[in-house]
Short mmCIF file of C-alpha atoms and ligand atoms in Angstrom, two decimals:
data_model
loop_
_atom_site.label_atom_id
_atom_site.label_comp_id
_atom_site.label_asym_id
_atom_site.label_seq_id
_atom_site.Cartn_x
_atom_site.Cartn_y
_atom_site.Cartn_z
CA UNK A 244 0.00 0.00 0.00
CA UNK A 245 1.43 3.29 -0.88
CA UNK A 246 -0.10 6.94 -0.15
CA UNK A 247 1.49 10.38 -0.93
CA UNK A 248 3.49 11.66 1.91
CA UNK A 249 3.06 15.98 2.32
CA UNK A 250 6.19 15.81 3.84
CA UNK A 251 8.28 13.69 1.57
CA UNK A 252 5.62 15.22 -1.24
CA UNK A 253 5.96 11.63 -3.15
CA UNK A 254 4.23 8.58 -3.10
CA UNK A 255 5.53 6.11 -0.04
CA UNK A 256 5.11 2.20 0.91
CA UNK A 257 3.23 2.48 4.24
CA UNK A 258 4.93 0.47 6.87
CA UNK A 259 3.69 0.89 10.34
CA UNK A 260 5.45 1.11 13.25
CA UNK A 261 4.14 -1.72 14.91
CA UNK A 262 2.12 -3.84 12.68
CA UNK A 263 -0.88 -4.52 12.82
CA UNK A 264 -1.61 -1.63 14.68
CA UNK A 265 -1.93 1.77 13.34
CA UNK A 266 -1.91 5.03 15.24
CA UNK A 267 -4.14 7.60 13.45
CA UNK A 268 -4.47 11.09 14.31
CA UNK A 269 -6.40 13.64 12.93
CA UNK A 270 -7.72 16.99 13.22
CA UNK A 271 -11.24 17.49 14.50
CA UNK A 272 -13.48 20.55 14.73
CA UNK A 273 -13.50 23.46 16.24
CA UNK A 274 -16.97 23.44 18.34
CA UNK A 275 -18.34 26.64 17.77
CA UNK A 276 -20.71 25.95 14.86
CA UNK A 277 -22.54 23.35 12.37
CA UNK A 278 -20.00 21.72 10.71
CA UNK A 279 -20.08 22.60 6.37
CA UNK A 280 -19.90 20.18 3.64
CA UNK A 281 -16.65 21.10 2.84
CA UNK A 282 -15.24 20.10 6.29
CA UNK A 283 -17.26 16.52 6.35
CA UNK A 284 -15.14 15.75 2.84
CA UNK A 285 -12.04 15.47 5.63
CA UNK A 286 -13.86 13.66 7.73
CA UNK A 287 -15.49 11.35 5.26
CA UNK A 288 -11.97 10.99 3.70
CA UNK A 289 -10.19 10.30 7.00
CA UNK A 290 -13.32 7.55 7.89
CA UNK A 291 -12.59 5.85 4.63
CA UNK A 292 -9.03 5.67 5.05
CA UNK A 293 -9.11 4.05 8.16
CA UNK A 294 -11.63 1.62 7.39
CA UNK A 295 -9.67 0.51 4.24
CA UNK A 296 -6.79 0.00 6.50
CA UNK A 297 -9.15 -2.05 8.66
CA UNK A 298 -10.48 -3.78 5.82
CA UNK A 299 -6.95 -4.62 4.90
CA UNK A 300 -6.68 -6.45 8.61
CA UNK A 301 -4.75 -3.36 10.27
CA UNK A 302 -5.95 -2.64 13.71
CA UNK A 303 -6.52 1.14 13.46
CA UNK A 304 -6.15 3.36 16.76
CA UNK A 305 -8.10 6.54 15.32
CA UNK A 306 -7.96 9.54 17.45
CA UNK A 307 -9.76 12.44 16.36
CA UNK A 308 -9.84 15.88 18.93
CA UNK A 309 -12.47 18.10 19.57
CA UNK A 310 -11.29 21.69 20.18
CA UNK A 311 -13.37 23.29 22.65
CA UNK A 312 -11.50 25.86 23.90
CA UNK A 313 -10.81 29.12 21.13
CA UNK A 314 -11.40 32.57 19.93
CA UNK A 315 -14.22 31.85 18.35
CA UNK A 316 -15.87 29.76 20.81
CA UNK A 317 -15.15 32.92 23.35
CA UNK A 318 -16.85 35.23 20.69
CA UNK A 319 -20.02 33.13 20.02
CA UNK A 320 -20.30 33.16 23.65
CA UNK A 321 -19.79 36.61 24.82
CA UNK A 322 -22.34 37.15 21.12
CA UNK A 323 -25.16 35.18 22.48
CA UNK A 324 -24.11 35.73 26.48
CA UNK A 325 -24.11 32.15 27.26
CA UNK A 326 -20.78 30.53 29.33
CA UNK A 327 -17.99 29.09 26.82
CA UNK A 328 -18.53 25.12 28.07
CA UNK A 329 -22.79 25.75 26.72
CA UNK A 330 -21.69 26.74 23.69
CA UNK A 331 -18.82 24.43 22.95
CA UNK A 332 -21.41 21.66 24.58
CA UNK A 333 -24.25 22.51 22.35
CA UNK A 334 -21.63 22.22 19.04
CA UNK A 335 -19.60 18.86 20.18
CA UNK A 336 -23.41 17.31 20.54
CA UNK A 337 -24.11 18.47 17.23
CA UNK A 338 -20.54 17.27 15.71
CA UNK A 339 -21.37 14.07 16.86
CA UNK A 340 -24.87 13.67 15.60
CA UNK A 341 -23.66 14.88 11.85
CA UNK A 342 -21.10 12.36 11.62
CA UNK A 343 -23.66 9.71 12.77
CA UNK A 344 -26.09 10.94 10.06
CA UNK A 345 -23.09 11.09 7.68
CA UNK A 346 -22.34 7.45 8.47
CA UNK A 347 -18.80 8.07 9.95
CA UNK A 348 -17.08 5.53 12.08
CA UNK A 349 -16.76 6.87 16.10
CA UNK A 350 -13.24 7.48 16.42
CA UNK A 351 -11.48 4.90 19.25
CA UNK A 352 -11.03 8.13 21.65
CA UNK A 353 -12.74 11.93 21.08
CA UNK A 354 -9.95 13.51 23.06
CA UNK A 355 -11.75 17.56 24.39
CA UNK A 356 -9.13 20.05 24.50
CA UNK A 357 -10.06 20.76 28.06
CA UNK A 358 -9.83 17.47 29.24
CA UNK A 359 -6.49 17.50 28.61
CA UNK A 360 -5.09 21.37 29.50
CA UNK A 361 -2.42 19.78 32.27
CA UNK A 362 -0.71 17.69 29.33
CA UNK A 363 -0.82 21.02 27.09
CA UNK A 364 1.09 22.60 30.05
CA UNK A 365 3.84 19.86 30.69
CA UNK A 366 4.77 20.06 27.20
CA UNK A 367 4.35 24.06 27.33
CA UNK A 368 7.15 23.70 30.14
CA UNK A 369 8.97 21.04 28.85
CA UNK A 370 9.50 23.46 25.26
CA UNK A 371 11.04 26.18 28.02
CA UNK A 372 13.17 24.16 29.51
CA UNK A 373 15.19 23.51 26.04
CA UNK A 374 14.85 26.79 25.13
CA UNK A 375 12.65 26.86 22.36
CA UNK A 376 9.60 28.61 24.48
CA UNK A 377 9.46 32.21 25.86
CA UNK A 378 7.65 34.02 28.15
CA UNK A 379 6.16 37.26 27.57
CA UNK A 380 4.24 38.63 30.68
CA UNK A 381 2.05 35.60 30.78
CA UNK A 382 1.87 35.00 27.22
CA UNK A 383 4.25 31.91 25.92
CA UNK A 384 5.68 31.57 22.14
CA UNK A 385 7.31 29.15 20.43
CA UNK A 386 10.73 30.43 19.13
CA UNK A 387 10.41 29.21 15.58
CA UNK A 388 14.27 29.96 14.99
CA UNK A 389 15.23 27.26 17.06
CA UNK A 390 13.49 24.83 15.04
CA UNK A 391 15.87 24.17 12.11
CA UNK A 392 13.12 21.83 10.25
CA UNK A 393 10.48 24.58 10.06
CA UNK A 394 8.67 25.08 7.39
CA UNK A 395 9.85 21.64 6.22
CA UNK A 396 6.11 20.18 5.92
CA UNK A 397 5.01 22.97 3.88
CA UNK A 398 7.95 23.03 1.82
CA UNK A 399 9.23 26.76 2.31
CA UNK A 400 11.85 28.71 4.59
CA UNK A 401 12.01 30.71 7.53
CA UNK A 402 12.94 33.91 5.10
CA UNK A 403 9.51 33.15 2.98
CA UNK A 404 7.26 32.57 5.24
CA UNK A 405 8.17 35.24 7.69
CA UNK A 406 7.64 37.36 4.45
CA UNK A 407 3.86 36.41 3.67
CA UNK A 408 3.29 36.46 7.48
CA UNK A 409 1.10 39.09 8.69
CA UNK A 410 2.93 41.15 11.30
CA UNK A 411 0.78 41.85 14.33
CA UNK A 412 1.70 45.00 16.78
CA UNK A 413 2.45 45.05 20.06
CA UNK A 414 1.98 41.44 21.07
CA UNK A 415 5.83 41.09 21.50
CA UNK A 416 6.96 38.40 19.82
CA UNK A 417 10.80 38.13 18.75
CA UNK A 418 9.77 36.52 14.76
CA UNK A 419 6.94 37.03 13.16
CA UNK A 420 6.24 33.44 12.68
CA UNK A 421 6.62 32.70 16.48
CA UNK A 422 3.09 30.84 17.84
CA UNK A 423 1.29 30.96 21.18
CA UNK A 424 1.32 28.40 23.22
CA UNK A 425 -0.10 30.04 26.20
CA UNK A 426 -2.57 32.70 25.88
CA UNK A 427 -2.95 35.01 28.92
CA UNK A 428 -6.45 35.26 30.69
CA UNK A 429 -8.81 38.00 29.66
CA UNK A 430 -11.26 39.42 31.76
CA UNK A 431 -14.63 36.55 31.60
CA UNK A 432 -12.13 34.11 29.73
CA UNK A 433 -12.18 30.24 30.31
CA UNK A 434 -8.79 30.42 31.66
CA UNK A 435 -6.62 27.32 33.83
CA UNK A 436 -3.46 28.24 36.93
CA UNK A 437 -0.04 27.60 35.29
CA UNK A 438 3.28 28.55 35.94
CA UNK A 439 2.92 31.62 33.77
CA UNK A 440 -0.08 33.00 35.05
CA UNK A 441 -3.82 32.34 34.29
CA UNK A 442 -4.51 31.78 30.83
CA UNK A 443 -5.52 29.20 28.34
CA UNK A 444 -3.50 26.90 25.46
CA UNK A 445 -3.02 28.00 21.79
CA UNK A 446 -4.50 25.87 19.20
CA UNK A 447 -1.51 23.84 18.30
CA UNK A 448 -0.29 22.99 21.15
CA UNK A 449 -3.44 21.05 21.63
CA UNK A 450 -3.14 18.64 19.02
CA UNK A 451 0.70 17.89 20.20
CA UNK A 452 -0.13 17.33 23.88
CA UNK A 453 -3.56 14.66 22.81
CA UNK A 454 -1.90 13.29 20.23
CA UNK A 455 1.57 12.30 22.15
CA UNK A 456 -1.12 11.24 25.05
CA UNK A 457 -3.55 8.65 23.17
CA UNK A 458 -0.58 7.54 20.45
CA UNK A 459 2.84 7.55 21.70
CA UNK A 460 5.50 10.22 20.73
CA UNK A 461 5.52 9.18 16.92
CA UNK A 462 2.18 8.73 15.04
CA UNK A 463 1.39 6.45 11.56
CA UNK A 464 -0.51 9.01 10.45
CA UNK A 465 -1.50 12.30 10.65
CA UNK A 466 -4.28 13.67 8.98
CA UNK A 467 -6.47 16.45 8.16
CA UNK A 468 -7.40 19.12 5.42
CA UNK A 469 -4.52 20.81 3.25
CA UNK A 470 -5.59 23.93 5.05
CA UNK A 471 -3.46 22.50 8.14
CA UNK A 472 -0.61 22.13 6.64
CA UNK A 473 0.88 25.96 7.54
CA UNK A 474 0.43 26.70 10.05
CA UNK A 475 -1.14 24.28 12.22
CA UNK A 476 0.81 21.10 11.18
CA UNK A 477 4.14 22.81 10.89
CA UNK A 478 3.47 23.89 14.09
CA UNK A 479 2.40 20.80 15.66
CA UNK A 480 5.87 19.13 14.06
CA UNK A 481 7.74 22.19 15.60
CA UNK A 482 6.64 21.56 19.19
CA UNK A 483 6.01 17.63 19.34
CA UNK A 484 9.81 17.36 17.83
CA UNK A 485 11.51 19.56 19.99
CA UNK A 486 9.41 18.47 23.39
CA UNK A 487 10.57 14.58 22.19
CA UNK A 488 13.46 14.53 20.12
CA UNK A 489 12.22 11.86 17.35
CA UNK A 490 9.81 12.17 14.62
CA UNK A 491 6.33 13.05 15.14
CA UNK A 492 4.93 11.56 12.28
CA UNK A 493 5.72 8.91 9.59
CA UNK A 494 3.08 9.39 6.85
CA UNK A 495 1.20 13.58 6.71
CA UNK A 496 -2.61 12.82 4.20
CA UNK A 497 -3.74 15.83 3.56
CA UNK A 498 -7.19 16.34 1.42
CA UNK A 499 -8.27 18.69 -1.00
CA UNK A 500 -10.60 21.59 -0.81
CA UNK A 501 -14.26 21.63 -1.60
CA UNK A 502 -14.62 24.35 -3.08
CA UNK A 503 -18.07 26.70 -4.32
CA UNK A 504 -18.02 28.26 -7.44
CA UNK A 505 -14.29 28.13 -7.68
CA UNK A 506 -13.64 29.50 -4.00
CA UNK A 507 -13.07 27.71 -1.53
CA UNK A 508 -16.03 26.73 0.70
CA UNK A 509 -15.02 28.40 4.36
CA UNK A 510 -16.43 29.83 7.07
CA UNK A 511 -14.69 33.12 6.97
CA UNK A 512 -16.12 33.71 3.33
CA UNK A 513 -19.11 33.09 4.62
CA UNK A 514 -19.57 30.45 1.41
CA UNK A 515 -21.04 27.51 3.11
CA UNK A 516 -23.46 25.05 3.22
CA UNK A 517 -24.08 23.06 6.89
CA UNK A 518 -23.65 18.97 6.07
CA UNK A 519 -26.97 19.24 8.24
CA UNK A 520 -28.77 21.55 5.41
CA UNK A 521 -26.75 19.08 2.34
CA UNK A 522 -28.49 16.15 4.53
CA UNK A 523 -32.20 17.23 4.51
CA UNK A 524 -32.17 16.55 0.75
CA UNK A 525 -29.06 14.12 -0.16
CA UNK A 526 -28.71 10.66 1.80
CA UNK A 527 -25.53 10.14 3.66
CA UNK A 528 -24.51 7.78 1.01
CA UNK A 529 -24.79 9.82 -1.71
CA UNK A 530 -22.63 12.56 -0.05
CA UNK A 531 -20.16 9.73 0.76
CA UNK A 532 -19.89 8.52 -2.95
CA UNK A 533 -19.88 12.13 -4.51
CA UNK A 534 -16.93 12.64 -2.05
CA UNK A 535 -15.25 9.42 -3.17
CA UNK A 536 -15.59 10.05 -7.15
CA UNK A 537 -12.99 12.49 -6.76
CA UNK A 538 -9.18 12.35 -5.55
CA UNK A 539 -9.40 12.75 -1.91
CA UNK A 540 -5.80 14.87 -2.36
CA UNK A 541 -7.07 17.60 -5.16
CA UNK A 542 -9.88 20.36 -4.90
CA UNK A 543 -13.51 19.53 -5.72
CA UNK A 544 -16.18 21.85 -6.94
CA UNK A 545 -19.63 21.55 -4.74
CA UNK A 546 -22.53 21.01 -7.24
CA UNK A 547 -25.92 19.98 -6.66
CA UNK A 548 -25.84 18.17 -9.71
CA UNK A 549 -23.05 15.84 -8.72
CA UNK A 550 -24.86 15.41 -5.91
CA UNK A 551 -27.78 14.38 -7.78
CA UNK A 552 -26.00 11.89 -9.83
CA UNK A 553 -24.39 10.40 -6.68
CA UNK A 554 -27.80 9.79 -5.55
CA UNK A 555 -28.76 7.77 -9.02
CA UNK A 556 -25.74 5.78 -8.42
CA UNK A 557 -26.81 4.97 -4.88
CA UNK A 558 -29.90 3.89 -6.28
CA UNK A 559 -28.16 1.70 -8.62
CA UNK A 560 -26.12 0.30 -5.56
CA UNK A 561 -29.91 -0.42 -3.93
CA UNK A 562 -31.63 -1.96 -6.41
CA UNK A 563 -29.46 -4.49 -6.80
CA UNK A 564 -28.90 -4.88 -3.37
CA UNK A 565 -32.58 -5.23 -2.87
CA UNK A 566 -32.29 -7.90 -5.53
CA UNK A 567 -30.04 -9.76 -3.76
CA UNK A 568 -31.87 -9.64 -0.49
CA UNK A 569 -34.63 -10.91 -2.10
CA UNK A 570 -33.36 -13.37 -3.60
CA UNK A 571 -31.14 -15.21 -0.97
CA UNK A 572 -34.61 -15.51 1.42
CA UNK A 573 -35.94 -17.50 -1.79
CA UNK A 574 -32.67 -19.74 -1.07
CA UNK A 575 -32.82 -21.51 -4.96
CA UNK A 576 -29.83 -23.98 -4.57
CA UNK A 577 -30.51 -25.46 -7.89
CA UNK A 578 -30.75 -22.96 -10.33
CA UNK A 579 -27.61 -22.12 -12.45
CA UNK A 580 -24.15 -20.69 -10.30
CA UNK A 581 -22.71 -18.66 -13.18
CA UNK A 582 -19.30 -17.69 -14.46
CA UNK A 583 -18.43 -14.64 -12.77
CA UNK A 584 -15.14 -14.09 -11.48
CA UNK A 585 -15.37 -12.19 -8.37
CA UNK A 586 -12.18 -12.84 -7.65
CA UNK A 587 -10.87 -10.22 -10.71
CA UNK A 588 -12.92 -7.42 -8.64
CA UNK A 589 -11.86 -7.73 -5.27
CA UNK A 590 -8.13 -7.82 -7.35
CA UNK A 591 -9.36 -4.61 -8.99
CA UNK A 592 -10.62 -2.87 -5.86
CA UNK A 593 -7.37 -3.46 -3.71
CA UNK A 594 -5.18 -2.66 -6.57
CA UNK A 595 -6.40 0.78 -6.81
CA UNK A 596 -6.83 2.00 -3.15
CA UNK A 597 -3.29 0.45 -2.81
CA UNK A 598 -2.15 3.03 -4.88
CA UNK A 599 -2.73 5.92 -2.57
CA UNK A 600 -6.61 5.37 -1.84
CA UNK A 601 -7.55 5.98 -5.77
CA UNK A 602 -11.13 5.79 -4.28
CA UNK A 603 -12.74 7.44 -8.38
CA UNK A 604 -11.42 4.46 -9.78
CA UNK A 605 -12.51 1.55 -6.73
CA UNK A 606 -15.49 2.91 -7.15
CA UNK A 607 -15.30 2.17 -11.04
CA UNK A 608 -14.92 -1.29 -10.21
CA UNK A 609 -18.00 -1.37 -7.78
CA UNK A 610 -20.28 -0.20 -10.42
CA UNK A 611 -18.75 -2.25 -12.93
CA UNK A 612 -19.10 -5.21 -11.26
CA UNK A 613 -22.45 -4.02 -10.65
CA UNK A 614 -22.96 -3.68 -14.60
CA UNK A 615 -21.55 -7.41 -14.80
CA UNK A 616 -24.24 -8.77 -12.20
CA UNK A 617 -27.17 -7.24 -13.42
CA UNK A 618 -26.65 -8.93 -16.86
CA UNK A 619 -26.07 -12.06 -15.24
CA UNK A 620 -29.47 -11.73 -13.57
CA UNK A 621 -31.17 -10.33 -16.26
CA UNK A 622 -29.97 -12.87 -18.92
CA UNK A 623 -30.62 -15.88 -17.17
CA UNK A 624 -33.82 -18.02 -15.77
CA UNK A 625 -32.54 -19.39 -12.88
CA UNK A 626 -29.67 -18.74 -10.31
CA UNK A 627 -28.34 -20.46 -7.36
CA UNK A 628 -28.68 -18.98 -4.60
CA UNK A 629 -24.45 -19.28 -4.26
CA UNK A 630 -24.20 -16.26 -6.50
CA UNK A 631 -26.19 -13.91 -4.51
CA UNK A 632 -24.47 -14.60 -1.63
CA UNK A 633 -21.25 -13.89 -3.24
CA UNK A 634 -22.48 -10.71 -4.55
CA UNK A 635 -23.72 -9.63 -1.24
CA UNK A 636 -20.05 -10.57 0.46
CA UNK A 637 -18.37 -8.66 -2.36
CA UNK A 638 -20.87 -5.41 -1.74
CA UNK A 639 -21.15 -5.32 2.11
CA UNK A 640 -16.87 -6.12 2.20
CA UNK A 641 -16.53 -2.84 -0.55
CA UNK A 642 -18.86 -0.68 -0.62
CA UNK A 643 -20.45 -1.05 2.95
CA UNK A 644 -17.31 -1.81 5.33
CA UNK A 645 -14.81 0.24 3.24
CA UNK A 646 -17.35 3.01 1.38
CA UNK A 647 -20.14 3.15 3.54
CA UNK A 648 -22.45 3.86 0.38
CA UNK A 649 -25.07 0.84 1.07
CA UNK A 650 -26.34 -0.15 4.68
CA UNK A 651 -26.93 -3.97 3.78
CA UNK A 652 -29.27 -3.61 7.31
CA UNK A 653 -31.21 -0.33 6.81
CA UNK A 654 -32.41 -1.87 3.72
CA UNK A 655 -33.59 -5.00 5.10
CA UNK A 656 -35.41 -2.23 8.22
CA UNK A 657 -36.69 -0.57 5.18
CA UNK A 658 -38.19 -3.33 2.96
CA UNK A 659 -39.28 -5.13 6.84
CA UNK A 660 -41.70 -1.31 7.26
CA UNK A 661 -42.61 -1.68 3.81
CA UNK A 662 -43.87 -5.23 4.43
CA UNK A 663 -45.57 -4.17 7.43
CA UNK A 664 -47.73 -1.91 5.93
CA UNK A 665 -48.45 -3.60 3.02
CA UNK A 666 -49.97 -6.45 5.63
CA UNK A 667 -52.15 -3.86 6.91
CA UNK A 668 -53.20 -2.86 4.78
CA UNK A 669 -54.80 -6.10 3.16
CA UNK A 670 -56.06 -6.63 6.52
CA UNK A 671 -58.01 -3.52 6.82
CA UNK A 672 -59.81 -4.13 3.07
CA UNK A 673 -60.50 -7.65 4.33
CA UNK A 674 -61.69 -6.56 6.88
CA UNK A 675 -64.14 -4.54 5.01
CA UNK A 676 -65.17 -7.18 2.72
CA UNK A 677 -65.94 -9.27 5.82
CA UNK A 678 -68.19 -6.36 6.63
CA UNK A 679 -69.69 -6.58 3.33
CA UNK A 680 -70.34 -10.40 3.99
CA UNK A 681 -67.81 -11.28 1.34
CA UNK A 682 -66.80 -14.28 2.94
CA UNK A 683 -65.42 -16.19 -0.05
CA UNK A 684 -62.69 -13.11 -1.07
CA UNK A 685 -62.02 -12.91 2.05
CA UNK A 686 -61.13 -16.63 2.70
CA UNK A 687 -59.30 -16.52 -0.33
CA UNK A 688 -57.03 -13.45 0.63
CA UNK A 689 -56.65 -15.22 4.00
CA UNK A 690 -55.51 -18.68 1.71
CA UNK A 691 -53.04 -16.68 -0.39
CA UNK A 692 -51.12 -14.91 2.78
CA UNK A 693 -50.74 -18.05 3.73
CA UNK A 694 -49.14 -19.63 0.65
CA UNK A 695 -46.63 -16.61 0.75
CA UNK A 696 -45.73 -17.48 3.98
CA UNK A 697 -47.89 -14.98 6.27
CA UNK A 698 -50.56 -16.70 8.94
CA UNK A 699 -53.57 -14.47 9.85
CA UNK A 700 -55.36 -14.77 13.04
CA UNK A 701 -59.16 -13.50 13.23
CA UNK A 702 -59.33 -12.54 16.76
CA UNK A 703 -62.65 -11.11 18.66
CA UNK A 704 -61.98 -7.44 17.30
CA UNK A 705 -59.05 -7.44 15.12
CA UNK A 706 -57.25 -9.58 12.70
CA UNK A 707 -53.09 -10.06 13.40
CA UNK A 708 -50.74 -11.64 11.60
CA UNK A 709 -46.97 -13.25 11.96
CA UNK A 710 -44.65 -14.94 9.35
CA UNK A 711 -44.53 -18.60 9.27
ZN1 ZN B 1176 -4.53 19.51 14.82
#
C-alpha cells in the first residue's frame, strides 16, 4: 500500500510502526458551529481511510480531537451571552450527531481540548526548559528559529514565510512566525493556573499534547485538510519534535478543498453550506460517494448536480442490493451458479486503493461489477442462490465496510416497514369485505397470505398476523 506523503511530497510504501496496529491522528473541529460540507469531505476521507486500512486487517487506533477551547468559541459566547462550556457543549453534541447521520465511524477516543489542559502545560514547560519557548508577561511563544526543520512540511523557509506572514503589533513576539502556546487570561475568559499566570492553550499545542497522550510520541498518520498544513501542522511538528526529540509523524494525508463556485467553501467567506442543510435533501450515502468520485488529495467543486448523480448511483447500488436480499430468502440452490469471477474485482478494488486510496477508480470497479451482475441476472432463468451470496459478500466487504455507500441492514429495516404496511393494509380491506359479507374473497385473501408465507389470526376485534 502506498499513499502520498506531504512531507516527503511523493508517493511512499506504508509500513507501520508496529504492525498490525496503526496510530491515526487527525484533526477534528472546532466546536463553535454546524460543521459545512466542505469540512465533512475530511472527515469522510479520513473515515474511509481508516476503514480501508481495517479492511486490509490493520488494527486502526483513530484519534480524532475536539477543540473546545478558542477565539471563536469565546466570541459566540460573549455574542449570544451564554458561558464558553454551553456553547462548545451545544456544538460537540451536534458534531457528533452529523457524523452519525453522515455514516462516519466513532473514532477509538474523542480527546476535548479541556480534558487535557495539564498535558498542554507539561509540554508548554517542557519546550522552556530547552529553550525553544518564551515568556512574555504571561503569554508563551514558540521560538520558531530554534526549530531548524520549520517550514519543512510545507515546503518553504524561515525567510519566505516570515515574508507572507502578517505582522501583528504590540503582542511582543521576537519573529513574526513565532506561535502561542499560552494565551494570557482575559477578563470573563475560560482560563486554567499555570506557571505563567492564568490563561488558556493555543490551538496547536493542543493537538501535540492529545496526540503524544492517546498515540505515543511518533504517530502512523497524521491527517487532516490541506488547510493545516501551515500553520497548524508545521506547528504541531515544531513543538512535538523539539518536546521529544524523534519524529512526530511517519506518513502527513492531507485532502483537497471543496470548493463553491471556484472558491473555496469556508467559514470566513461566509460560502457555506451546513452537512446538516446538504443532509435534509441528499442521503448520507450519496454525499459519501460524490466525495469518493474524486481524488481525496485535489480540490472539488460543490454542485448539486453531482450530488444528484451520486444519488442515481446509490440507487443503482440499492436496487441491486434489494435484488439480492430478495433473492437469498428465496434460497434456490438449484438454479444455475454462473461464471463470474469475483475474484478479478476484489483484485481490482485493492489494486487501486493500494495506490494511494484511488477511491474514483474503486469505485469504477463497484459499479462495474455491478454492470456485470445485473446482466447475469437479467440474462438468465434461474440462479443459485451461491451467486447472490457472493455478490452480497463482495458489496457489504466494498462498498459497505470500506465506502459506507449501502447499509446492507437499513435496507432490510426498510423493505421489513414496507412489508408491514403492506400487511395492513390487506387486513383492513379484508376486513371490510368481511363487513360486506364477502366471505369467499375474504377466505381466499386469508388462503393466499398463507401460501406466501404470512398466517392471519381472526381474533374477537381485530385480525393479526406473523410470518410462518
Ligand atoms: Zn490539529
Amino acid at each position: 500500500m502506498r499513499f502520498y506523503n506531504t512531507f516527503s511530497k511523493s508517493k511512499e510504501e506504508f509500513i507501520p510502526q508496529n504492525p498490525p496496529t496503526v496510530s491515526f491522528y487527525t484533526c477534528g473541529p472546532t466546536v463553535y458551529d454546524y460543521f459545512h460540507i466542505g469540512n465533512a469531505r475530511s472527515f469522510i476521507m479520513a473515515d474511509v481511510l481508516r476503514r480501508y486500512l481495517e479492511y486490509k486487517g490493520f488494527k486502526v487506533k483513530f484519534v480524532m480531537n475536539l477543540t473546545d477551547v478558542d477565539d471563536r468559541i469565546i466570541k459566540k459566547s460573549i455574542d449570544e451571552k451564554k458561558p464558553s462550556h454551553v456553547v462548545s457543549d451545544f456544538y460537540a453534541n451536534a458534531f457528533f450527531e452529523d457524523i452519525n447521520l453522515l455514516k462516519i465511524k466513532p473514532a477509538t477516543v474523542f480527546p476535548k481540548a479541556t480534558q487535557h489542559v495539564s498535558e498542554m502545560i507539561e509540554m508548554i514547560r517542557e519546550l522552556e526548559e530547552r529553550g525553544v519557548a518564551y515568556n512574555v508577561d504571561g503569554n508563551v511563544f514558540y521560538d520558531v528559529s530554534k526549530f531548524t526543520d520549520y517550514g519543512k512540511l510545507s515546503g518553504k523557509n524561515i525567510e519566505e514565510l516570515s515574508a507572507g506572514a502578517r505582522v501583528e503589533v504590540n503582542d511582543n513576539k521576537k519573529n513574526p512566525l513565532d506561535f502561542a502556546l499560552w494565551k494570557k487570561a482575559k477578563e470573563g475568559e475560560p482560563s486554567w493556573d499555570s506557571p505563567w499566570g492564568k490563561g488558556r492553550p493555543g490551538w496547536h499545542i493542543e493537538c501535540s499534547a492529545m496526540s503524544s497522550k492517546h498515540l505515543g510520541e511518533t504517530i502512523d498518520i497524521h491527517a487532516g485538510g490541506n488547510d493545516l498544513i501551515f500553520p497548524h501542522h508545521e506547528n504541531e511538528i515544531a513543538q512535538s519534535e523539539a518536546a521529544h526529540n524523534h519524529k512526530f509523524v511517519k506518513y502527513w494525508i492531507h485532502f483537497g478543498f471543496l470548493n463553491i463556485n471556484e472558491e473555496k467553501m469556508s467559514k470566513s467567506l461566509g460560502n457555506f453550506l451546513t452537512a446538516r442543510e446538504i443532509l435534509k435533501k441528499y442521503s448520507a450515502e450519496a454525499i459519501r460517494l460524490f466525495f469518493l468520485q474524486t481524488y481525496y488529495g485535489g480540490p472539488l467543486n460543490f454542485s448539486f448536480n453531482l450530488l444528484a448523480a451520486a444519488e442515481k448511483g446509490v440507487e443503482k447500488i440499492k436496487n441491486l442490493a434489494e435484488k439480492i436480499e430478495s433473492e437469498i430468502k428465496k434460497d434456490d440452490n438449484i438454479g444455475l451458479v454462473p461464471d463470474f469471477n469475483i475474484k478479478y474485482y476484489y483484485d481490482e478494488f485493492e489494486k487501486v486503493m493500494d495506490d494511494d486510496l484511488n477511491t474514483p477508480q474503486a469505485c469504477a470497479v463497484i459499479f462495474d461489477f455491478i454492470r456485470s451482475a445485473n446482466k447475469i441476472i437479467s440474462e438468465t432463468e434461474s440462479l443459485h442462490v451461491s451467486f447472490f451470496i457472493d455478490l452480497k459478500k463482495f458489496l457489504t466487504e466494498t462498498a459497505e465496510n470500506v465506502f459506507g455507500i449501502i447499509h446492507f441492514e437499513e435496507l432490510y429495516k426498510k423493505s421489513a416497514q414496507l412489508d408491514g404496511k403492506l400487511i395492513n393494509l390487506i387486513i383492513d380491506l379484508r376486513t371490510k369485505l368481511k363487513k360486506e359479507k364477502n366471505f369467499l374473497l375474504a377466505d381466499s385473501i386469508r388462503d393466499e397470505l398463507n401460501k406466501i408465507g404470512i398466517e392471519l389470526k381472526d381474533g374477537k376485534d381485530s385480525t393479526t398476523y406473523k410470518f410462518k
